[in-house]
Each structure stands twice: as C-alpha cells, then as structure tokens.
C-alpha cells in the first residue's frame, strides 16, 4: 500500500517538475524609464533576473541598475558578451551598467556561470 | 556573510561529527549522541546552507533552477529525514547534510578566488599607465595628471619614466621597452619621427614627443577594450551547454525521484537507503562545471595571447582556427617589409628618373614613393607636368616638359613599343624578385626602373612553421607572376596567385575556401574585404585601422612568426575548452548513475558526502584546467622536428 502511494506521489512530483520548469511561462518584457534623454531600469538579481527581458530605445543612453540580493556565487557576476562587459555584483549594492544603444537588436546577458539568462532588446 | 565565513562555520561544526564517524569503530561516541548531531547540523543548515535555500527558492518562483537548488534539496532531504528517523529511533545521517554543505562551500571558496584571478588579469593592464606627464605649457615644462594631457601636447620623458600617451618623437633618441604592450622582449631604438606607445618604458635617453592619441584612443586602451570583449565573448561550442543548462537541474531532480522509487518500490530497499541514493544523485550533479568550462578557458586563453601581442577577438575566431587548412598571405607589407627600394635603372638614368618622378610625384602608391625617394637622393629636380591621366590599372601618363610621357606596369606593353633588348632585361630583373616599372615617351619605352621589396627576415621561418603544422601556404599579390614567384621561392611559399586586382582578393579567398577553411593574413585597406571573407582574418598590427577592424586576430608585433603562435594558442585554448566540456559531461554522465546505485551490485556506490566532495572538485578542476592554460607550452612544430 505504502509502495503504491510512494509511486503515485513520485509520479505526481515528476509531472509537477516537468510542468513547472519546462512548461511555457512567459516572462513579461519591461521597457526602461525615459527621463531627460536618458533611460534607466532597475534589475533585481534574486534567483534570476527580474525583469528578465528589458526593452531599450535605440540611440538613447541607457543604464541598467543591477542589485544582487541573492548570495549564490552563481549570480555574483553579470556578463554581456556582446558588449564586453563582465562585472562583479557586490551583494545589496546598486551596480550601474551603461549600455551602448547604437545598434538595434536582441542581446543576451548571463550570470558568470552561464546558468541564468536575461535578454536585452534595443529598438 | 561571505562564502569563506560560511565555509569556516560549516567546517568547525562538522568536525565533531567527523571525529564521531572515524572513532566510532574504536568505541568513542559523540557526547549527547543524536541530539548533539542535530544541534550541530541545524547551525550549519541555517547559517551556512541557508543562502542556498534562499537562492533556490527565489529561482524556483521564477521557474528557474540552479546548482543551489540541488544543494538545498540534497541537504534538506538528508536533514529532515534524519529528524524523522530520530523521532522513530532509526539510524540518522545528519553528517551527510553537514559534510555536503562543507564540501560544496569549500569548492566555492577556491572557485571564487580562481575565477576572480582569471578575469582580472587584463584589468591590471590598465594599471600600467603612467599617472602623470611632464608637459610643455606656455613654454615651460609642468607636471600634470595623465587625464589632462591633450592631443598636440609636447611631453618630455626622462630615463626610466613611463611614456604617458601615444605619439611621435620630436626631439632626442632612446631605447624603449615595449614588452608590456607588444609582447616584444627586446628594447626598441627610437629616434625623431618614430612613434612611441603610451605605457611603455623609456630606458636610457631623454626625449620630447608630441601626443597624438590620448585617453580611450591610446593603443593600450584599445587593446584592453578588445581583450575584454574577447574574454567575455560566446564561443559557438557553448550553444550546447546553454541548451543543457536550461534542463539540467529539473532533469536531475526527476532522476533522483526515479532512483528513490526504483530502490524503494521495486527493489525493496529501506526508506533510509533509498533516500541516500536519491540524495547522492542530487548532490553529485554539477551543472557549474558545464557552465564554467568554456568561459574560463576563453578568458585565460585570450588573456595570455594578449600578453604575447596576439589579440584574438572572440570565441568564434578561436573555434574557426581549429579547422584552418590554408593560410593565404598578402605580399606587400605582410611577407615583405613593405618599403620598396629602387635597385636598378635601365636606360639613361637621369632622364628616366626625371620622367618617372614627374609622373609619380603626387601618387601614394608604394612603388611611386620608392621612385620619388630615389630621385631625391640623386638630386633630380622635378620637371613641369600637366594633363595628368590615369591609365586604368596600368599606370599614368602626362605631358612632361611638353612631351607625352608615361609610367606603368607590364600591362601597358600591349599599347606601346619596346625593343627586344629591354624585354630580355625585364625578364632578368623579374626573376630576381624585382618589380619592373616602364618609363616611356611618345609611345616608346625608353627605360626601366627595377624596384625591390625584400622579404622580412622572419618570413621564411614563419612559413616553415606553418608548413610543419601541415598547412598549405598561398601568396596573393597584385604583382607580376615572375616577381611573385621569386619572392615565394625565397620564403618557401607553396602557391602563388599573382596579378590579382585589389578588388579580386576576396574572390580568390572564396575560391580557396572550396578546399577547407582559410586564414588570410594582411595589413592594407585593400585587404579588408579578404580579411572579412576569410574564416580567420589575421591583421598585422602595423596595418591600417580598417584592416585591424576587419581581422579576427590582430598581431601587435607585426612579426609574421606570430601567425603560427596565434594558431597554436587558439588551438590550445579550443582544445582546453573541449577537454573541460568532455570532463564536465563525463563526470555527470558517470557520476549520476554511480550515485543512483546502478553499480551497487558490483560494490560501487557513493555516499552523499563523497558525492558532495566530487561535485565540489569537478567545477574546481575545470577552473584549474583553464588556469593551467597560462602554463601550457606554445612551441612551433618546425622547431620540435
């Protein structure tokens, strides 16, 4: 009896994992705030990036403010490989990252171990 | 709290349990038994492993998972089960939770340190800059901070001082140690008119120079910028790990649940031992090793090559180098010195030179400047010239002292007369690797000027190195076939493609790409399309900005032997990436089944503690292997043989 119960619980758990991690869970795109010909947006780093997709306007100087709240060493750096940026994120400190918005397109950013990803859309 | 502190706490509280485990066979037990173990482990779980939980939960809510998810679940399952076991008077395994935490943190402490070392090597380059400079202001020399130096400033450099910015010497001579920027170990002699590079060290003389590039425009700043980009670039091989990392952790969790079910339900093992297998699976899986494999090797490899004066622009180039079959060289300025000199003049020396100088006076072609220079040395006065006309791809014609004169290459011969004796001399000169320029008046060739651009001293050795690597070498040039072949023979090149118009270079590279990947080495503006088309574009550092922009690899030292070194380094780095990835995959592919107890029948299994230790050292070993790239020997095959 217990064995059947364990089997059922196990299968339900697996089903949940598949649905939770592999199912479609669209993250919302967030546009940066425009003020005085500058745009900026706060990105919280805690078990990933929120927002995960940032939309920037082309040709307007942009700053992404990363604040790491997560102690995991996975997230202690942020890498924008297309811009040659690799910055340490001290915990609970705001780290300003300037982005060159002259070329429109989609760019990935990632944590130092390439486990967490974020997307930058310049248009 | 830092990782290091968390590690120490975890270690200190684990030690009594370690003693307990080792001394148990000798009859010694931890005072207080299970209760002591529970309190020690609770401290570790809350303080040292707590952040794992926070991170795991935060990413869980975002539908993500990471290494912390695995560590958190592994330790917590062991901890919670042990409390249950304690309540029902069964054997506990608190120490698993404690030791796994300690080992994982130990691995992270080392790894953090090494990762920082790997990434900061280049930032140190910026610190090489001089802090201040002695600048001429209002007729007086004053010391000002580096940031205030502007283009056009005249700066004095005394022996032993660092040169502040890039510029040109206006007064004085010295020898300068440029190794920090170009990687060239021998000091270089410099005199008035020579260029100096910011951040290099002046050794014995005092001189003045005019600042030409300051701030972000200096060579050092540009190199640092380039290397930073390269170090953080994405290699195509990483696409594989990107895909794997998304599904890795959930997959491992599923495998762990399956492990538990199979052991408990189908093989009839106890809850405790089934759980231990499941926990071991969760703990041994190491997505970090996969994630670190490529970036760390790329960072160390590109950083090291930069120190040698070889700038590899990104991971894509590094990967492409691996399959290169053919290396194509531009001739002028790449294989040769690029400073042609007039060696012979056939005909009436004075009049031939006079006509030629008049016609070539305003041309910027390297051959033209060789002629003008010769005329200056011979003190030939420039005649009056009018009605200039270019003969497309062949030369120029104009009225010189009232007579119609022309200067051009052998393509002109179809239109003009030349006597057989001169024709014979043309062939003789060309066979000596000399380019022949025809000078004529009123449709008849009256003289020849032979110009030679000698190969660089190192070209022959450089090409021998590449051939020893099994690569085919090709020379592309706009020069005449005979001349090109003579040069090719001097330096040992396999194949010559001569008479190529500048605009056709890229097409020839494309044609060569039919037989495999092609690397193109060049330096001029007209090489830019070929550098872009080639699978690997290698630009000589002395070349034009546009060539450097188009190349995937830049050789700062302008030494052709660095082509071989660049290929060797790229291959080493790429092989290291492959080794790292292989190790990381192999480790997971082998470790997970062992942890799941598949080989239990033959006595091979892993406790969660050992699994934790193995995991900690898998990512550490990947980072170490990348760091070892700094020590790897770069030798050319020719010298080995």
XYZ file of C-alpha atoms in Angstrom:
764
model
C 0.000 0.000 0.000
C 2.749 2.488 1.024
C 4.670 1.497 -2.069
C 1.774 2.352 -4.338
C 1.363 5.655 -2.536
C 5.099 6.422 -2.946
C 4.827 5.548 -6.631
C 1.853 7.852 -7.137
C 3.433 10.728 -5.199
C 6.685 10.287 -7.150
C 4.930 10.389 -10.499
C 2.905 13.432 -9.482
C 6.117 15.157 -8.365
C 7.807 14.414 -11.679
C 4.768 15.733 -13.507
C 4.901 18.896 -11.438
C 8.627 19.414 -12.119
C 8.093 18.998 -15.851
C 5.175 21.418 -15.865
C 6.810 23.964 -13.592
C 10.237 24.122 -15.229
C 9.609 23.062 -18.826
C 6.120 24.451 -19.351
C 5.687 27.770 -21.095
C 5.936 30.555 -18.583
C 6.346 33.778 -20.476
C 8.219 36.478 -18.633
C 6.941 39.970 -19.315
C 9.024 42.480 -21.276
C 9.692 45.672 -19.407
C 10.691 48.930 -21.041
C 13.194 51.255 -19.417
C 12.001 54.583 -17.981
C 12.802 57.592 -20.118
C 13.778 60.846 -18.461
C 15.921 63.767 -19.629
C 17.102 61.948 -22.759
C 18.318 59.073 -20.658
C 16.802 55.730 -19.927
C 17.325 53.538 -16.925
C 15.845 50.469 -15.353
C 16.384 48.580 -12.113
C 17.082 44.892 -12.381
C 16.818 42.814 -9.257
C 19.066 39.789 -9.111
C 17.467 37.160 -6.954
C 17.266 33.601 -8.210
C 17.411 35.033 -11.691
C 16.759 38.461 -13.093
C 13.591 40.481 -12.760
C 12.697 41.797 -15.186
C 14.209 39.169 -17.401
C 13.619 40.951 -20.683
C 14.463 44.624 -20.896
C 13.473 46.820 -23.820
C 15.627 49.853 -24.561
C 15.140 52.668 -27.032
C 17.757 52.982 -29.740
C 20.261 55.847 -29.508
C 19.236 56.915 -26.002
C 21.997 56.447 -23.398
C 20.929 53.601 -21.151
C 21.843 52.417 -17.685
C 20.832 49.123 -16.142
C 20.963 49.156 -12.352
C 21.666 45.673 -11.112
C 21.123 44.944 -7.446
C 22.044 41.489 -6.290
C 20.034 40.202 -3.366
C 20.976 36.573 -3.844
C 24.010 35.193 -2.031
C 24.568 32.453 -4.571
C 28.001 32.586 -6.180
C 26.247 31.616 -9.390
C 24.936 35.133 -9.744
C 27.889 37.149 -8.468
C 28.833 38.397 -11.920
C 26.856 39.616 -14.851
C 28.177 39.181 -18.381
C 27.058 40.981 -21.515
C 29.118 39.087 -24.042
C 28.174 41.327 -26.984
C 29.349 44.440 -25.163
C 32.451 43.007 -23.497
C 31.016 43.705 -20.066
C 31.799 41.378 -17.192
C 31.004 42.999 -13.884
C 31.085 41.765 -10.330
C 27.848 42.448 -8.464
C 28.554 43.165 -4.796
C 25.671 41.972 -2.679
C 22.909 44.502 -1.956
C 24.687 47.249 -3.834
C 23.404 49.013 -6.893
C 25.759 48.435 -9.811
C 25.295 50.734 -12.790
C 25.934 49.183 -16.173
C 25.977 51.505 -19.157
C 24.736 50.036 -22.404
C 25.624 51.263 -25.865
C 22.264 51.507 -27.624
C 23.528 52.489 -31.061
C 22.895 49.103 -32.658
C 19.367 47.704 -32.519
C 18.910 44.004 -31.920
C 18.468 41.325 -29.310
C 21.293 40.666 -26.890
C 21.645 38.069 -24.164
C 23.135 38.629 -20.811
C 24.012 35.881 -18.386
C 25.445 35.179 -14.991
C 29.122 34.293 -14.681
C 28.389 30.600 -14.999
C 26.005 30.977 -17.885
C 23.150 29.416 -15.913
C 20.793 32.375 -15.715
C 19.936 34.470 -18.707
C 18.339 37.779 -19.435
C 17.511 39.471 -22.692
C 18.089 42.989 -23.885
C 16.070 44.287 -26.809
C 17.203 47.528 -28.390
C 14.747 49.006 -30.866
C 28.044 36.685 5.118
C 30.789 35.721 2.721
C 31.233 32.260 1.306
C 34.518 31.927 3.176
C 32.868 32.622 6.543
C 30.057 30.230 5.760
C 32.640 27.608 4.920
C 34.530 28.037 8.199
C 31.354 27.814 10.272
C 30.333 24.742 8.380
C 33.760 23.141 8.855
C 34.016 23.862 12.555
C 30.576 22.450 13.265
C 31.224 19.408 11.073
C 34.493 18.417 12.774
C 32.920 16.807 15.876
C 30.765 14.684 13.584
C 33.798 13.718 11.544
C 35.566 12.639 14.736
C 32.465 10.688 15.683
C 32.440 8.897 12.353
C 36.134 7.994 12.425
C 36.292 6.991 16.083
C 33.009 5.087 16.221
C 34.694 1.753 15.333
C 37.029 2.331 18.297
C 34.152 2.711 20.681
C 34.137 6.522 21.036
C 30.817 8.286 20.654
C 29.953 11.940 20.449
C 28.622 13.003 23.863
C 24.919 13.652 23.638
C 24.581 11.332 20.626
C 21.892 12.214 18.095
C 20.910 15.379 19.961
C 24.387 16.858 19.621
C 24.458 15.936 15.941
C 21.045 17.544 15.455
C 22.129 20.835 17.006
C 25.467 20.967 15.169
C 23.782 20.249 11.842
C 20.993 22.738 12.496
C 23.563 25.507 12.872
C 25.146 24.507 9.560
C 21.818 24.179 7.758
C 20.587 27.555 8.965
C 23.751 29.654 8.711
C 25.916 28.007 6.063
C 23.319 26.364 3.842
C 20.599 28.988 4.356
C 21.655 31.117 1.384
C 21.395 28.042 -0.855
C 17.772 27.833 0.138
C 17.065 31.499 -0.412
C 18.584 31.363 -3.865
C 16.895 28.086 -4.731
C 13.507 29.422 -3.672
C 13.945 32.751 -5.449
C 14.771 30.997 -8.699
C 12.015 28.440 -8.191
C 9.412 31.172 -8.138
C 10.805 32.345 -11.487
C 10.561 28.830 -12.951
C 14.337 28.527 -12.861
C 16.695 26.212 -11.092
C 20.411 26.205 -10.447
C 23.140 24.446 -8.601
C 21.840 25.885 -5.334
C 18.531 24.118 -5.968
C 20.358 20.803 -5.976
C 22.475 21.512 -2.903
C 19.481 22.860 -0.984
C 17.254 19.898 -1.788
C 20.022 17.373 -1.137
C 20.965 18.723 2.272
C 17.433 19.421 3.371
C 16.179 15.948 2.478
C 19.024 14.405 4.494
C 18.343 16.766 7.407
C 14.556 16.377 7.519
C 14.726 12.626 7.100
C 17.244 12.379 9.953
C 14.876 14.257 12.273
C 12.119 11.842 11.313
C 14.481 8.898 11.838
C 15.493 10.257 15.241
C 11.856 10.511 16.287
C 11.206 6.934 15.180
C 14.509 5.621 16.654
C 16.192 4.680 13.394
C 19.785 5.397 12.272
C 20.272 9.084 11.372
C 22.557 10.697 8.809
C 22.885 14.281 9.913
C 26.543 14.229 8.980
C 25.633 13.856 5.297
C 23.846 17.190 5.316
C 26.714 18.795 7.235
C 29.571 17.373 5.148
C 27.902 18.053 1.818
C 27.455 21.701 2.809
C 31.085 21.938 3.935
C 32.486 20.375 0.775
C 30.319 22.400 -1.576
C 31.333 25.604 0.190
C 34.998 24.588 0.128
C 34.765 24.143 -3.624
C 33.091 27.524 -3.994
C 35.733 29.300 -1.931
C 38.510 28.095 -4.224
C 36.486 28.574 -7.329
C 35.561 32.152 -6.486
C 39.198 33.004 -5.945
C 40.327 31.458 -9.211
C 37.513 32.954 -11.232
C 38.464 36.380 -9.996
C 42.102 35.757 -10.864
C 41.168 34.706 -14.359
C 39.040 37.736 -15.080
C 41.146 40.439 -13.519
C 44.419 39.741 -15.306
C 43.586 42.156 -18.097
C 42.207 44.884 -15.887
C 45.677 45.003 -14.397
C 46.955 46.090 -17.784
C 45.228 49.426 -17.326
C 47.207 49.971 -14.149
C 50.331 50.015 -16.287
C 49.534 53.554 -17.390
C 51.690 56.422 -16.236
C 49.977 58.556 -13.602
C 51.320 61.924 -14.723
C 53.283 63.542 -17.522
C 55.731 66.423 -17.899
C 54.079 68.650 -20.478
C 55.161 71.861 -22.188
C 52.649 74.554 -21.274
C 53.307 78.250 -22.037
C 56.925 77.467 -22.818
C 57.531 75.753 -19.501
C 57.569 72.081 -18.522
C 54.933 71.282 -15.913
C 53.806 68.019 -14.342
C 50.139 67.338 -14.903
C 47.910 64.317 -14.293
C 47.509 61.918 -17.206
C 43.843 62.826 -17.691
C 44.762 66.435 -18.548
C 47.098 65.574 -21.397
C 45.544 66.568 -24.728
C 46.419 65.789 -28.336
C 49.213 68.055 -29.560
C 50.918 68.418 -26.180
C 54.703 68.210 -26.205
C 55.786 65.825 -23.468
C 59.238 65.204 -22.016
C 60.233 61.701 -20.987
C 63.294 61.115 -18.823
C 65.226 57.845 -18.478
C 63.282 55.192 -16.563
C 59.980 57.017 -16.925
C 56.803 55.680 -18.449
C 55.598 57.227 -21.659
C 52.226 58.794 -20.920
C 50.334 58.519 -24.204
C 50.817 57.542 -27.850
C 52.741 59.994 -30.004
C 55.699 60.834 -32.217
C 59.196 61.776 -31.071
C 60.072 65.385 -31.903
C 63.493 65.565 -30.303
C 66.026 63.114 -28.896
C 66.661 59.409 -29.100
C 66.288 56.492 -26.718
C 65.646 52.786 -26.435
C 62.213 51.836 -25.260
C 60.913 48.680 -23.635
C 57.590 47.977 -25.313
C 57.096 44.469 -23.980
C 54.024 45.315 -21.907
C 52.069 46.331 -24.979
C 53.541 44.439 -27.903
C 54.988 41.422 -26.144
C 58.319 42.127 -27.876
C 61.005 41.372 -25.337
C 63.891 43.287 -26.985
C 64.020 47.052 -26.312
C 63.490 49.100 -29.468
C 65.694 52.004 -30.661
C 63.688 55.175 -31.321
C 64.667 58.497 -32.871
C 62.978 61.688 -34.019
C 59.971 60.894 -36.174
C 59.412 57.447 -34.661
C 56.155 56.553 -32.947
C 56.043 55.812 -29.257
C 53.345 53.885 -27.425
C 51.789 55.025 -24.172
C 52.589 52.947 -21.032
C 55.868 51.630 -22.438
C 59.069 52.351 -20.520
C 61.833 54.671 -21.653
C 65.189 53.184 -20.735
C 68.246 55.406 -21.291
C 67.655 58.616 -23.244
C 65.638 61.759 -22.661
C 63.323 62.827 -25.456
C 60.362 65.010 -26.282
C 57.312 63.755 -28.122
C 54.065 65.101 -29.415
C 50.897 63.468 -28.078
C 48.799 62.008 -30.868
C 46.347 59.758 -29.063
C 45.104 60.170 -25.511
C 42.537 58.583 -23.195
C 40.491 55.791 -24.723
C 42.197 56.199 -28.105
C 45.615 55.010 -26.985
C 46.840 51.662 -28.156
C 46.786 50.209 -24.646
C 43.179 51.287 -24.021
C 42.140 49.827 -27.338
C 43.898 46.567 -26.602
C 42.289 46.319 -23.179
C 38.872 47.010 -24.689
C 39.421 44.381 -27.365
C 40.642 41.753 -24.946
C 37.767 42.381 -22.558
C 35.325 41.805 -25.365
C 37.138 38.653 -26.413
C 37.268 37.267 -22.909
C 33.546 37.576 -22.445
C 32.515 36.544 -25.910
C 30.486 33.464 -26.656
C 32.081 30.516 -28.418
C 29.693 28.619 -30.685
C 30.528 25.418 -28.817
C 28.758 26.958 -25.825
C 25.373 26.705 -27.507
C 25.370 23.094 -26.439
C 25.849 23.893 -22.767
C 23.315 26.727 -22.980
C 20.717 24.185 -24.002
C 21.816 21.662 -21.400
C 21.869 24.162 -18.537
C 18.191 25.014 -19.035
C 17.025 21.464 -18.481
C 19.835 20.100 -16.360
C 18.623 20.653 -12.820
C 14.977 19.613 -13.295
C 16.187 16.506 -15.116
C 18.463 15.605 -12.230
C 15.570 16.061 -9.787
C 13.470 13.700 -11.883
C 16.290 11.142 -11.962
C 16.581 11.419 -8.175
C 12.858 10.761 -7.697
C 13.067 7.808 -10.069
C 16.076 6.499 -8.151
C 14.143 6.609 -4.919
C 11.105 4.934 -6.458
C 13.084 2.166 -8.097
C 15.037 1.339 -4.944
C 12.102 1.598 -2.579
C 9.212 0.272 -4.644
C 10.825 -2.214 -6.993
C 13.982 -3.376 -5.241
C 12.559 -3.341 -1.760
C 15.300 -1.250 -0.115
C 14.583 0.588 3.119
C 13.406 4.212 3.072
C 16.771 5.300 4.501
C 18.998 3.657 1.904
C 16.684 4.569 -0.985
C 16.814 8.138 0.210
C 20.612 8.099 0.440
C 20.848 7.080 -3.206
C 18.429 9.829 -4.203
C 20.314 12.440 -2.181
C 23.641 11.330 -3.683
C 22.204 11.824 -7.181
C 21.051 15.321 -6.367
C 24.328 16.259 -4.755
C 26.754 14.867 -7.318
C 25.153 16.500 -10.348
C 27.173 19.551 -11.229
C 25.830 21.989 -13.776
C 28.501 24.512 -12.776
C 31.337 22.545 -14.293
C 29.495 22.638 -17.616
C 28.813 26.331 -17.337
C 32.380 27.207 -16.378
C 34.119 25.023 -18.955
C 34.076 27.448 -21.876
C 34.160 30.948 -20.341
C 37.106 30.288 -18.037
C 39.259 28.757 -20.767
C 38.347 31.563 -23.161
C 39.244 34.130 -20.563
C 42.636 32.669 -19.751
C 43.499 31.826 -23.367
C 42.699 35.252 -24.809
C 44.336 36.962 -21.838
C 47.540 35.033 -22.297
C 47.694 35.619 -26.019
C 47.186 39.352 -25.428
C 50.296 39.362 -23.280
C 52.188 37.856 -26.203
C 50.962 40.596 -28.503
C 48.350 38.447 -30.190
C 44.817 39.750 -29.907
C 42.159 37.143 -30.575
C 38.896 38.989 -30.928
C 36.339 36.371 -29.909
C 35.440 32.777 -29.270
C 34.135 32.305 -32.769
C 37.551 33.027 -34.258
C 39.157 30.690 -31.784
C 36.883 27.919 -32.874
C 37.325 28.607 -36.588
C 41.130 28.436 -36.318
C 40.836 24.791 -35.440
C 39.825 23.741 -38.941
C 42.034 26.052 -40.966
C 43.635 24.213 -43.870
C 45.146 27.054 -45.892
C 46.907 30.248 -44.893
C 46.822 33.000 -47.506
C 49.236 35.915 -47.296
C 49.145 39.326 -48.801
C 52.634 40.114 -50.163
C 53.459 43.761 -49.631
C 53.879 44.695 -46.007
C 52.984 41.216 -44.822
C 55.618 38.888 -46.249
C 57.824 41.746 -47.388
C 58.993 44.758 -45.428
C 56.589 46.981 -47.358
C 59.249 49.612 -48.096
C 60.197 49.084 -51.734
C 63.515 50.474 -52.939
C 64.783 51.266 -56.406
C 67.617 48.838 -57.214
C 68.294 49.200 -60.930
C 67.639 51.772 -63.612
C 67.956 50.729 -67.223
C 68.393 53.372 -69.902
C 69.637 56.916 -69.420
C 69.459 57.076 -65.656
C 68.892 60.804 -65.355
C 66.188 61.222 -67.946
C 64.363 58.020 -66.966
C 64.256 59.161 -63.360
C 63.202 62.674 -64.314
C 60.203 61.493 -66.297
C 59.252 58.931 -63.669
C 59.480 61.406 -60.798
C 57.389 63.951 -62.637
C 54.675 61.396 -63.250
C 54.734 59.724 -59.862
C 55.218 62.848 -57.763
C 51.682 63.023 -56.434
C 50.952 59.295 -56.296
C 50.705 57.493 -52.975
C 51.475 54.087 -54.391
C 54.394 52.459 -52.527
C 56.264 51.956 -55.802
C 55.826 55.634 -56.634
C 57.257 56.722 -53.323
C 60.267 54.470 -53.928
C 60.906 56.282 -57.209
C 60.438 59.727 -55.700
C 62.775 58.855 -52.872
C 65.431 57.659 -55.298
C 65.087 60.884 -57.279
C 65.549 62.936 -54.133
C 68.708 61.001 -53.303
C 70.019 61.587 -56.814
C 69.098 65.279 -56.549
C 66.869 65.132 -59.618
C 64.714 68.223 -59.944
C 61.028 67.665 -60.570
C 60.012 68.704 -64.100
C 56.871 70.591 -65.062
C 53.952 68.232 -65.577
C 50.467 68.839 -66.984
C 47.459 66.953 -68.392
C 47.615 64.076 -65.919
C 45.696 60.996 -66.950
C 45.446 57.640 -65.222
C 45.533 54.567 -67.440
C 43.182 52.294 -65.535
C 45.110 49.511 -63.812
C 48.191 50.156 -65.908
C 49.825 53.426 -64.944
C 49.706 57.170 -65.609
C 50.507 59.480 -68.488
C 51.007 63.247 -68.723
C 52.831 65.995 -70.539
C 56.319 66.302 -69.077
C 58.277 69.291 -70.348
C 55.916 69.371 -73.287
C 56.366 65.727 -74.246
C 53.777 62.983 -73.736
C 55.311 60.567 -71.238
C 54.034 57.531 -69.373
C 54.930 55.273 -66.466
C 53.291 51.975 -65.778
C 53.395 48.220 -65.317
C 53.715 45.469 -67.892
C 50.028 45.632 -68.776
C 50.982 48.769 -70.692
C 53.113 46.748 -73.083
C 50.123 45.873 -75.224
C 49.785 49.536 -76.192
C 53.374 50.687 -76.603
C 56.610 49.724 -78.287
C 59.543 48.146 -76.552
C 62.718 46.746 -78.068
C 63.806 43.144 -77.574
C 66.899 44.004 -75.576
C 64.826 45.760 -72.957
C 62.316 42.897 -72.964
C 65.106 40.485 -72.115
C 66.261 42.693 -69.259
C 62.716 42.857 -67.884
C 62.591 39.093 -67.504
C 66.019 39.007 -65.879
C 65.005 41.621 -63.325
C 61.682 39.959 -62.563
C 63.388 36.649 -61.930
C 65.406 38.439 -59.249
C 62.110 39.281 -57.492
C 62.216 42.855 -58.688
C 59.128 44.696 -59.841
C 59.727 46.494 -63.131
C 58.246 49.891 -63.918
C 58.252 51.007 -67.546
C 59.043 54.594 -68.414
C 58.313 55.840 -71.917
C 57.988 58.881 -74.139
C 55.637 59.159 -77.109
C 54.564 55.501 -77.110
C 58.073 54.048 -76.833
C 59.640 52.585 -73.713
C 62.897 54.413 -73.039
C 63.864 52.926 -69.708
C 63.115 50.581 -66.867
C 63.144 51.089 -63.145
C 63.515 47.951 -61.039
C 62.108 48.108 -57.560
C 62.555 45.554 -54.873
C 60.613 44.972 -51.708
C 62.680 42.492 -49.717
C 61.014 39.792 -47.611
C 61.121 40.313 -43.842
C 63.887 38.410 -42.072
C 61.369 36.287 -40.231
C 59.071 35.436 -43.134
C 60.879 32.283 -44.149
C 60.851 30.841 -40.658
C 57.220 31.821 -40.161
C 56.166 29.981 -43.277
C 58.241 26.929 -42.432
C 56.446 26.788 -39.050
C 53.065 26.828 -40.725
C 54.041 24.169 -43.231
C 55.279 21.984 -40.396
C 51.775 22.274 -38.999
C 50.532 20.702 -42.226
C 49.022 23.893 -43.596
C 49.090 24.982 -47.204
C 50.537 28.444 -47.742
C 49.432 30.742 -50.542
C 50.561 34.226 -51.560
C 48.094 36.652 -53.125
C 49.535 39.694 -54.851
C 48.858 42.285 -57.465
C 52.451 41.928 -58.538
C 53.704 40.247 -61.675
C 53.890 36.431 -61.743
C 57.680 36.218 -62.140
C 58.359 38.627 -59.284
C 55.828 36.925 -57.042
C 57.294 33.524 -57.751
C 60.802 34.731 -56.996
C 59.669 36.063 -53.606
C 57.676 32.901 -52.949
C 60.769 30.844 -53.573
C 62.819 32.965 -51.185
C 60.387 32.444 -48.329
C 59.187 28.950 -49.207
C 55.526 29.558 -50.052
C 53.622 26.705 -51.739
C 51.398 28.524 -54.176
C 51.390 31.935 -55.827
C 48.393 33.771 -57.183
C 49.781 36.835 -58.950
C 48.354 39.717 -60.986
C 45.377 39.962 -58.652
C 43.474 43.246 -58.712
C 42.872 44.572 -55.192
C 39.123 44.155 -55.603
C 39.506 40.483 -56.506
C 41.414 39.397 -53.391
C 38.237 38.414 -51.570
C 37.075 36.309 -54.541
C 40.344 34.385 -54.559
C 39.935 33.692 -50.855
C 36.413 32.444 -51.546
C 37.730 30.125 -54.240
C 40.331 28.713 -51.838
C 37.581 28.114 -49.283
C 36.258 25.340 -51.530
C 39.045 23.109 -50.166
C 38.564 23.912 -46.488
C 38.796 26.817 -44.070
C 41.114 29.667 -44.960
C 43.055 32.108 -42.832
C 44.062 35.363 -44.526
C 46.966 37.472 -43.315
C 47.096 41.081 -44.474
C 47.598 44.678 -43.490
C 46.302 47.154 -46.037
C 42.981 48.836 -46.729
C 42.645 46.682 -49.824
C 42.968 43.575 -47.633
C 39.894 44.393 -45.561
C 37.373 42.517 -47.753
C 39.602 39.436 -47.842
C 40.112 39.611 -44.061
C 36.347 39.643 -43.612
C 35.608 36.868 -46.107
C 38.275 34.506 -44.747
C 37.259 32.148 -41.945
C 40.035 33.649 -39.866
C 41.281 37.140 -40.728
C 44.691 37.927 -39.288
C 45.610 41.615 -39.406
C 49.163 42.854 -38.934
C 49.347 45.418 -36.157
C 51.285 47.853 -38.317
C 48.412 47.822 -40.752
C 45.669 50.302 -41.333
C 42.869 50.701 -38.824
C 40.371 49.271 -41.243
C 42.410 46.102 -41.655
C 42.683 45.733 -37.881
C 38.936 46.287 -37.595
C 38.231 43.571 -40.182
C 40.580 40.939 -38.776
C 39.577 38.351 -36.193
C 43.124 38.184 -34.884
C 45.492 41.143 -34.630
C 49.253 40.682 -34.406
C 50.514 43.682 -32.450
C 54.181 42.930 -33.017
C 53.943 42.807 -36.769
C 56.041 39.663 -36.772
C 54.870 37.009 -39.204
C 56.037 34.260 -36.866
C 53.156 35.221 -34.611
C 50.744 33.757 -37.160
C 51.944 30.339 -36.120
C 51.823 31.278 -32.448
C 48.305 32.646 -32.830
C 47.182 29.416 -34.446
C 48.919 27.362 -31.766
C 47.373 29.355 -28.931
C 43.897 29.293 -30.425
C 44.113 25.566 -30.896
C 45.394 25.036 -27.369
C 42.606 27.124 -25.924
C 39.953 25.446 -28.003
C 41.273 22.020 -27.119
C 41.189 23.009 -23.485
C 37.547 24.030 -23.864
C 36.800 20.656 -25.409
C 38.689 18.864 -22.643
C 36.805 20.840 -19.992
C 33.470 20.089 -21.594
C 34.329 16.452 -22.005
C 35.353 16.221 -18.383
C 32.253 18.058 -17.192
C 29.916 15.860 -19.222
C 31.796 12.684 -18.476
C 31.759 13.497 -14.810
C 27.999 13.964 -14.741
C 27.264 11.079 -17.063
C 29.352 8.715 -14.971
C 28.729 10.232 -11.549
C 24.933 10.250 -11.647
C 24.495 6.526 -12.408
C 27.063 5.587 -9.763
C 25.308 7.791 -7.215
C 21.962 6.261 -8.206
C 23.374 2.880 -7.223
C 23.367 1.261 -10.661
C 26.720 -0.356 -9.895
C 25.722 -1.264 -6.346
C 25.716 -4.923 -7.419
C 29.467 -4.825 -8.061
C 30.138 -2.926 -4.875
C 30.496 0.536 -6.420
C 28.427 3.245 -4.752
C 28.820 6.775 -3.429
C 27.700 8.190 -0.144
C 26.201 11.700 -0.258
C 29.355 13.069 1.432
C 31.621 11.681 -1.257
C 29.192 12.867 -3.897
C 29.381 16.371 -2.418
C 33.170 16.261 -2.417
C 33.238 15.031 -6.002
C 30.896 17.788 -7.069
C 32.914 20.491 -5.366
C 36.045 19.323 -7.104
C 34.523 18.894 -10.525
C 33.949 22.610 -11.017
C 37.206 23.370 -9.267
C 39.069 21.053 -11.610
C 37.536 22.721 -14.650
C 38.644 26.150 -13.471
C 42.096 24.800 -12.606
C 42.435 23.222 -16.010
C 41.625 26.587 -17.588
C 44.154 28.372 -15.406
C 46.783 25.852 -16.477
C 46.481 27.282 -19.976
C 48.693 30.029 -18.655
C 51.437 27.487 -18.217
C 50.893 25.454 -21.376
C 53.895 25.417 -23.704
C 53.475 27.118 -27.047
C 56.067 25.686 -29.385
C 56.158 25.624 -33.106
C 56.193 22.246 -34.764
C 59.088 23.138 -37.039
C 61.422 23.666 -34.146
C 60.326 20.464 -32.497
C 61.133 18.404 -35.552
